[in-house]
């Protein structure tokens, strides 16, 4: 059911960018970088049908918060019906406005920001606005965790991330279907 909703949105919105949701192998790989015992706030860009959100909520503490920023209104309605958890705030917006979202949620800085949005589809200015605001939205030492499917995985993002973050590593993950590239950028 979730996958069907996902594919329908892939067909009608080019910014969905990947034909299926991230596999559980991919979700675990990306989330293995998170220390859940020391996490108050996670922001997720582009949750889609919520495969990461579900995993995060299963591991986050009772007092922590998860802010989901999804641009696609169909995914937003789907997530509103699917997720009923007091720790979650769901926002229909573009993630370039993350600072405004944090302000509205009375939060200042996140421990982690997780993103599967299709950076390679964005023009130079939007890409840099998102990276600039993401850097500002993180705590010192906070991590920006990015995953991109194989259609967008030529490591193009590393140079852009390095303009904002002092430490950036990337890895090609073949076990996910389709394969993906993951990045960890530390503020
Ligand atoms: C490749 S899909 C990933 C979906 C989901 N996180 C997963 O792993 O299965 C990209 C998601 O990013 C969303 N998206 C694209 N551009 C966005 C933006 N500027 N701000 C917020 N969400 C965006 C899309 O609507 C879609 O849900």
mmCIF file of C-alpha atoms and ligand atoms in Angstrom:
data_model
loop_
_atom_site.group_PDB
_atom_site.id
_atom_site.type_symbol
_atom_site.label_atom_id
_atom_site.label_comp_id
_atom_site.label_asym_id
_atom_site.label_seq_id
_atom_site.Cartn_x
_atom_site.Cartn_y
_atom_site.Cartn_z
ATOM 1 C CA UNK A 1 0.000 0.000 0.000
ATOM 2 C CA UNK A 2 2.730 2.482 1.035
ATOM 3 C CA UNK A 3 4.785 1.539 -2.026
ATOM 4 C CA UNK A 4 1.774 2.077 -4.299
ATOM 5 C CA UNK A 5 1.213 5.569 -2.852
ATOM 6 C CA UNK A 6 4.913 6.220 -3.376
ATOM 7 C CA UNK A 7 4.910 5.108 -7.028
ATOM 8 C CA UNK A 8 1.784 7.210 -7.781
ATOM 9 C CA UNK A 9 3.609 10.258 -6.475
ATOM 10 C CA UNK A 10 6.777 9.364 -8.348
ATOM 11 C CA UNK A 11 4.730 9.455 -11.560
ATOM 12 C CA UNK A 12 3.198 12.880 -10.906
ATOM 13 C CA UNK A 13 6.048 14.729 -9.142
ATOM 14 C CA UNK A 14 9.574 14.760 -10.580
ATOM 15 C CA UNK A 15 11.000 15.862 -7.216
ATOM 16 C CA UNK A 16 10.141 12.473 -5.730
ATOM 17 C CA UNK A 17 13.065 11.289 -7.861
ATOM 18 C CA UNK A 18 13.256 7.622 -6.844
ATOM 19 C CA UNK A 19 10.728 5.013 -7.983
ATOM 20 C CA UNK A 20 10.510 3.148 -4.653
ATOM 21 C CA UNK A 21 10.947 4.094 -1.003
ATOM 22 C CA UNK A 22 14.373 3.457 0.540
ATOM 23 C CA UNK A 23 14.805 -0.190 1.584
ATOM 24 C CA UNK A 24 15.140 -1.171 5.245
ATOM 25 C CA UNK A 25 18.843 -1.948 4.565
ATOM 26 C CA UNK A 26 19.358 1.624 3.339
ATOM 27 C CA UNK A 27 17.409 3.117 6.244
ATOM 28 C CA UNK A 28 19.538 1.195 8.771
ATOM 29 C CA UNK A 29 22.790 2.213 7.053
ATOM 30 C CA UNK A 30 21.947 5.916 7.195
ATOM 31 C CA UNK A 31 20.560 5.779 10.748
ATOM 32 C CA UNK A 32 23.584 3.843 12.051
ATOM 33 C CA UNK A 33 25.295 7.263 12.286
ATOM 34 C CA UNK A 34 22.828 8.436 14.929
ATOM 35 C CA UNK A 35 23.469 8.240 18.654
ATOM 36 C CA UNK A 36 19.843 7.995 19.785
ATOM 37 C CA UNK A 37 20.793 8.179 23.469
ATOM 38 C CA UNK A 38 22.012 11.777 23.002
ATOM 39 C CA UNK A 39 19.416 13.086 20.572
ATOM 40 C CA UNK A 40 16.778 15.717 21.333
ATOM 41 C CA UNK A 41 15.810 16.846 17.866
ATOM 42 C CA UNK A 42 15.951 15.274 14.429
ATOM 43 C CA UNK A 43 14.710 17.006 11.276
ATOM 44 C CA UNK A 44 13.896 14.921 8.224
ATOM 45 C CA UNK A 45 13.723 16.456 4.736
ATOM 46 C CA UNK A 46 11.450 14.669 2.252
ATOM 47 C CA UNK A 47 10.060 11.802 4.354
ATOM 48 C CA UNK A 48 7.874 10.548 1.454
ATOM 49 C CA UNK A 49 5.833 7.649 2.858
ATOM 50 C CA UNK A 50 7.812 7.694 6.115
ATOM 51 C CA UNK A 51 10.216 4.734 5.972
ATOM 52 C CA UNK A 52 12.894 6.721 7.830
ATOM 53 C CA UNK A 53 10.380 8.432 10.125
ATOM 54 C CA UNK A 54 9.060 5.063 11.330
ATOM 55 C CA UNK A 55 12.571 3.764 12.067
ATOM 56 C CA UNK A 56 13.575 7.004 13.828
ATOM 57 C CA UNK A 57 10.485 6.990 16.041
ATOM 58 C CA UNK A 58 11.206 3.386 17.005
ATOM 59 C CA UNK A 59 14.631 4.428 18.298
ATOM 60 C CA UNK A 60 14.197 7.993 19.605
ATOM 61 C CA UNK A 61 13.567 8.723 23.288
ATOM 62 C CA UNK A 62 10.183 9.689 24.733
ATOM 63 C CA UNK A 63 11.198 13.323 25.187
ATOM 64 C CA UNK A 64 12.770 13.835 21.775
ATOM 65 C CA UNK A 65 11.180 15.491 18.744
ATOM 66 C CA UNK A 66 11.035 14.685 15.050
ATOM 67 C CA UNK A 67 10.217 17.433 12.542
ATOM 68 C CA UNK A 68 9.215 16.201 9.101
ATOM 69 C CA UNK A 69 9.438 18.673 6.215
ATOM 70 C CA UNK A 70 7.762 17.375 3.062
ATOM 71 C CA UNK A 71 7.000 19.515 0.013
ATOM 72 C CA UNK A 72 4.595 17.089 -1.700
ATOM 73 C CA UNK A 73 1.011 17.581 -0.447
ATOM 74 C CA UNK A 74 -0.069 14.006 -1.203
ATOM 75 C CA UNK A 75 2.747 12.607 0.951
ATOM 76 C CA UNK A 76 1.774 15.113 3.632
ATOM 77 C CA UNK A 77 -1.841 13.894 3.753
ATOM 78 C CA UNK A 78 -0.603 10.303 3.754
ATOM 79 C CA UNK A 79 1.804 10.935 6.653
ATOM 80 C CA UNK A 80 -0.860 12.823 8.609
ATOM 81 C CA UNK A 81 -3.078 9.727 8.451
ATOM 82 C CA UNK A 82 -0.252 7.264 9.068
ATOM 83 C CA UNK A 83 1.741 8.833 11.916
ATOM 84 C CA UNK A 84 0.059 9.524 15.216
ATOM 85 C CA UNK A 85 2.869 10.329 17.612
ATOM 86 C CA UNK A 86 3.133 13.339 19.946
ATOM 87 C CA UNK A 87 6.868 13.639 19.185
ATOM 88 C CA UNK A 88 6.220 14.435 15.521
ATOM 89 C CA UNK A 89 5.610 17.771 13.808
ATOM 90 C CA UNK A 90 4.712 17.493 10.126
ATOM 91 C CA UNK A 91 5.262 20.567 7.959
ATOM 92 C CA UNK A 92 4.270 20.976 4.312
ATOM 93 C CA UNK A 93 6.990 23.194 2.922
ATOM 94 C CA UNK A 94 10.302 23.164 1.109
ATOM 95 C CA UNK A 95 13.251 22.357 3.343
ATOM 96 C CA UNK A 96 15.054 25.526 2.280
ATOM 97 C CA UNK A 97 12.785 27.158 4.892
ATOM 98 C CA UNK A 98 14.094 24.963 7.706
ATOM 99 C CA UNK A 99 15.085 27.934 9.907
ATOM 100 C CA UNK A 100 11.580 29.356 9.786
ATOM 101 C CA UNK A 101 10.182 25.899 10.596
ATOM 102 C CA UNK A 102 12.456 25.580 13.632
ATOM 103 C CA UNK A 103 11.374 29.020 14.805
ATOM 104 C CA UNK A 104 7.689 28.101 14.480
ATOM 105 C CA UNK A 105 8.340 24.898 16.443
ATOM 106 C CA UNK A 106 10.162 26.939 19.132
ATOM 107 C CA UNK A 107 13.368 25.030 18.449
ATOM 108 C CA UNK A 108 16.752 26.535 17.668
ATOM 109 C CA UNK A 109 19.133 23.778 16.539
ATOM 110 C CA UNK A 110 18.888 20.120 15.531
ATOM 111 C CA UNK A 111 21.184 17.232 16.467
ATOM 112 C CA UNK A 112 20.679 15.562 13.090
ATOM 113 C CA UNK A 113 19.135 16.473 9.768
ATOM 114 C CA UNK A 114 18.391 13.566 7.441
ATOM 115 C CA UNK A 115 17.779 14.185 3.768
ATOM 116 C CA UNK A 116 16.784 12.165 0.707
ATOM 117 C CA UNK A 117 15.778 15.162 -1.402
ATOM 118 C CA UNK A 118 17.099 15.096 -4.997
ATOM 119 C CA UNK A 119 19.882 17.693 -4.864
ATOM 120 C CA UNK A 120 20.977 16.981 -8.432
ATOM 121 C CA UNK A 121 17.575 18.223 -9.697
ATOM 122 C CA UNK A 122 17.977 21.621 -8.049
ATOM 123 C CA UNK A 123 19.577 24.704 -9.565
ATOM 124 C CA UNK A 124 22.756 26.104 -8.048
ATOM 125 C CA UNK A 125 21.022 28.776 -5.943
ATOM 126 C CA UNK A 126 18.452 26.459 -4.381
ATOM 127 C CA UNK A 127 21.081 23.826 -3.630
ATOM 128 C CA UNK A 128 23.233 26.388 -1.846
ATOM 129 C CA UNK A 129 20.318 27.976 0.008
ATOM 130 C CA UNK A 130 19.383 24.550 1.372
ATOM 131 C CA UNK A 131 22.971 23.768 2.415
ATOM 132 C CA UNK A 132 23.514 27.188 3.989
ATOM 133 C CA UNK A 133 20.281 27.003 5.996
ATOM 134 C CA UNK A 134 20.878 23.366 6.941
ATOM 135 C CA UNK A 135 24.289 24.237 8.336
ATOM 136 C CA UNK A 136 22.727 27.036 10.387
ATOM 137 C CA UNK A 137 19.952 24.729 11.620
ATOM 138 C CA UNK A 138 22.398 22.220 13.151
ATOM 139 C CA UNK A 139 24.100 22.268 16.560
ATOM 140 C CA UNK A 140 27.883 22.454 16.598
ATOM 141 C CA UNK A 141 28.925 18.831 16.097
ATOM 142 C CA UNK A 142 25.488 18.055 14.609
ATOM 143 C CA UNK A 143 25.324 15.834 11.541
ATOM 144 C CA UNK A 144 23.715 16.258 8.146
ATOM 145 C CA UNK A 145 23.008 12.715 6.877
ATOM 146 C CA UNK A 146 22.282 12.579 3.146
ATOM 147 C CA UNK A 147 21.353 9.674 0.890
ATOM 148 C CA UNK A 148 20.946 9.774 -2.897
ATOM 149 C CA UNK A 149 19.880 6.893 -5.139
ATOM 150 C CA UNK A 150 22.121 5.562 -7.899
ATOM 151 C CA UNK A 151 20.447 7.821 -10.481
ATOM 152 C CA UNK A 152 21.870 10.773 -8.572
ATOM 153 C CA UNK A 153 24.997 9.216 -7.069
ATOM 154 C CA UNK A 154 28.004 10.519 -8.969
ATOM 155 C CA UNK A 155 29.337 12.008 -5.733
ATOM 156 C CA UNK A 156 28.477 15.487 -7.066
ATOM 157 C CA UNK A 157 27.264 16.608 -3.667
ATOM 158 C CA UNK A 158 30.554 16.152 -1.805
ATOM 159 C CA UNK A 159 32.129 19.357 -3.198
ATOM 160 C CA UNK A 160 29.025 21.363 -2.352
ATOM 161 C CA UNK A 161 28.844 19.961 1.187
ATOM 162 C CA UNK A 162 32.519 20.768 1.744
ATOM 163 C CA UNK A 163 31.796 24.452 1.153
ATOM 164 C CA UNK A 164 29.728 24.483 4.343
ATOM 165 C CA UNK A 165 30.866 21.591 6.539
ATOM 166 C CA UNK A 166 34.436 21.025 7.807
ATOM 167 C CA UNK A 167 34.123 17.227 7.791
ATOM 168 C CA UNK A 168 32.412 15.349 4.949
ATOM 169 C CA UNK A 169 32.610 11.626 4.176
ATOM 170 C CA UNK A 170 30.764 9.677 1.503
ATOM 171 C CA UNK A 171 30.152 6.021 0.759
ATOM 172 C CA UNK A 172 28.613 3.994 -2.066
ATOM 173 C CA UNK A 173 26.072 1.533 -0.623
ATOM 174 C CA UNK A 174 25.551 -1.351 -3.012
ATOM 175 C CA UNK A 175 23.288 -3.348 -0.663
ATOM 176 C CA UNK A 176 20.400 -0.915 -1.090
ATOM 177 C CA UNK A 177 18.141 -1.466 -4.113
ATOM 178 C CA UNK A 178 18.736 0.692 -6.058
ATOM 179 C CA UNK A 179 22.298 1.369 -4.805
ATOM 180 C CA UNK A 180 22.748 4.693 -3.107
ATOM 181 C CA UNK A 181 25.445 7.104 -2.029
ATOM 182 C CA UNK A 182 25.424 8.291 1.562
ATOM 183 C CA UNK A 183 27.131 11.361 2.999
ATOM 184 C CA UNK A 184 27.877 12.391 6.557
ATOM 185 C CA UNK A 185 28.599 16.113 6.961
ATOM 186 C CA UNK A 186 29.553 17.283 10.454
ATOM 187 C CA UNK A 187 29.213 20.892 11.605
HETATM 188 C C1 LIG B 1 13.888 10.171 -3.091
HETATM 189 S S1 LIG B 1 12.399 10.621 -2.238
HETATM 190 C C2 LIG B 1 12.756 9.974 -0.603
HETATM 191 C C3 LIG B 1 11.510 9.587 0.156
HETATM 192 C C4 LIG B 1 11.763 8.845 1.485
HETATM 193 N N1 LIG B 1 12.559 9.632 2.393
HETATM 194 C C5 LIG B 1 12.428 7.495 1.275
HETATM 195 O O1 LIG B 1 13.608 7.371 1.613
HETATM 196 O O2 LIG B 1 11.766 6.577 0.786
HETATM 197 C C6 LIG B 1 12.580 12.385 -2.073
HETATM 198 C C7 LIG B 1 11.529 13.062 -1.199
HETATM 199 O O3 LIG B 1 11.880 14.434 -1.038
HETATM 200 C C8 LIG B 1 10.729 15.265 -1.204
HETATM 201 N N2 LIG B 1 11.233 16.591 -1.595
HETATM 202 C C9 LIG B 1 11.781 16.949 -2.782
HETATM 203 N N3 LIG B 1 12.182 18.221 -2.738
HETATM 204 C C10 LIG B 1 11.907 18.687 -1.485
HETATM 205 C C11 LIG B 1 12.096 19.934 -0.823
HETATM 206 N N4 LIG B 1 12.666 20.973 -1.452
HETATM 207 N N5 LIG B 1 11.714 20.047 0.466
HETATM 208 C C12 LIG B 1 11.143 18.990 1.124
HETATM 209 N N6 LIG B 1 10.911 17.796 0.538
HETATM 210 C C13 LIG B 1 11.294 17.635 -0.746
HETATM 211 C C14 LIG B 1 9.909 14.518 -2.246
HETATM 212 O O4 LIG B 1 8.562 14.934 -2.259
HETATM 213 C C15 LIG B 1 10.111 13.075 -1.782
HETATM 214 O O5 LIG B 1 9.219 12.759 -0.746
#
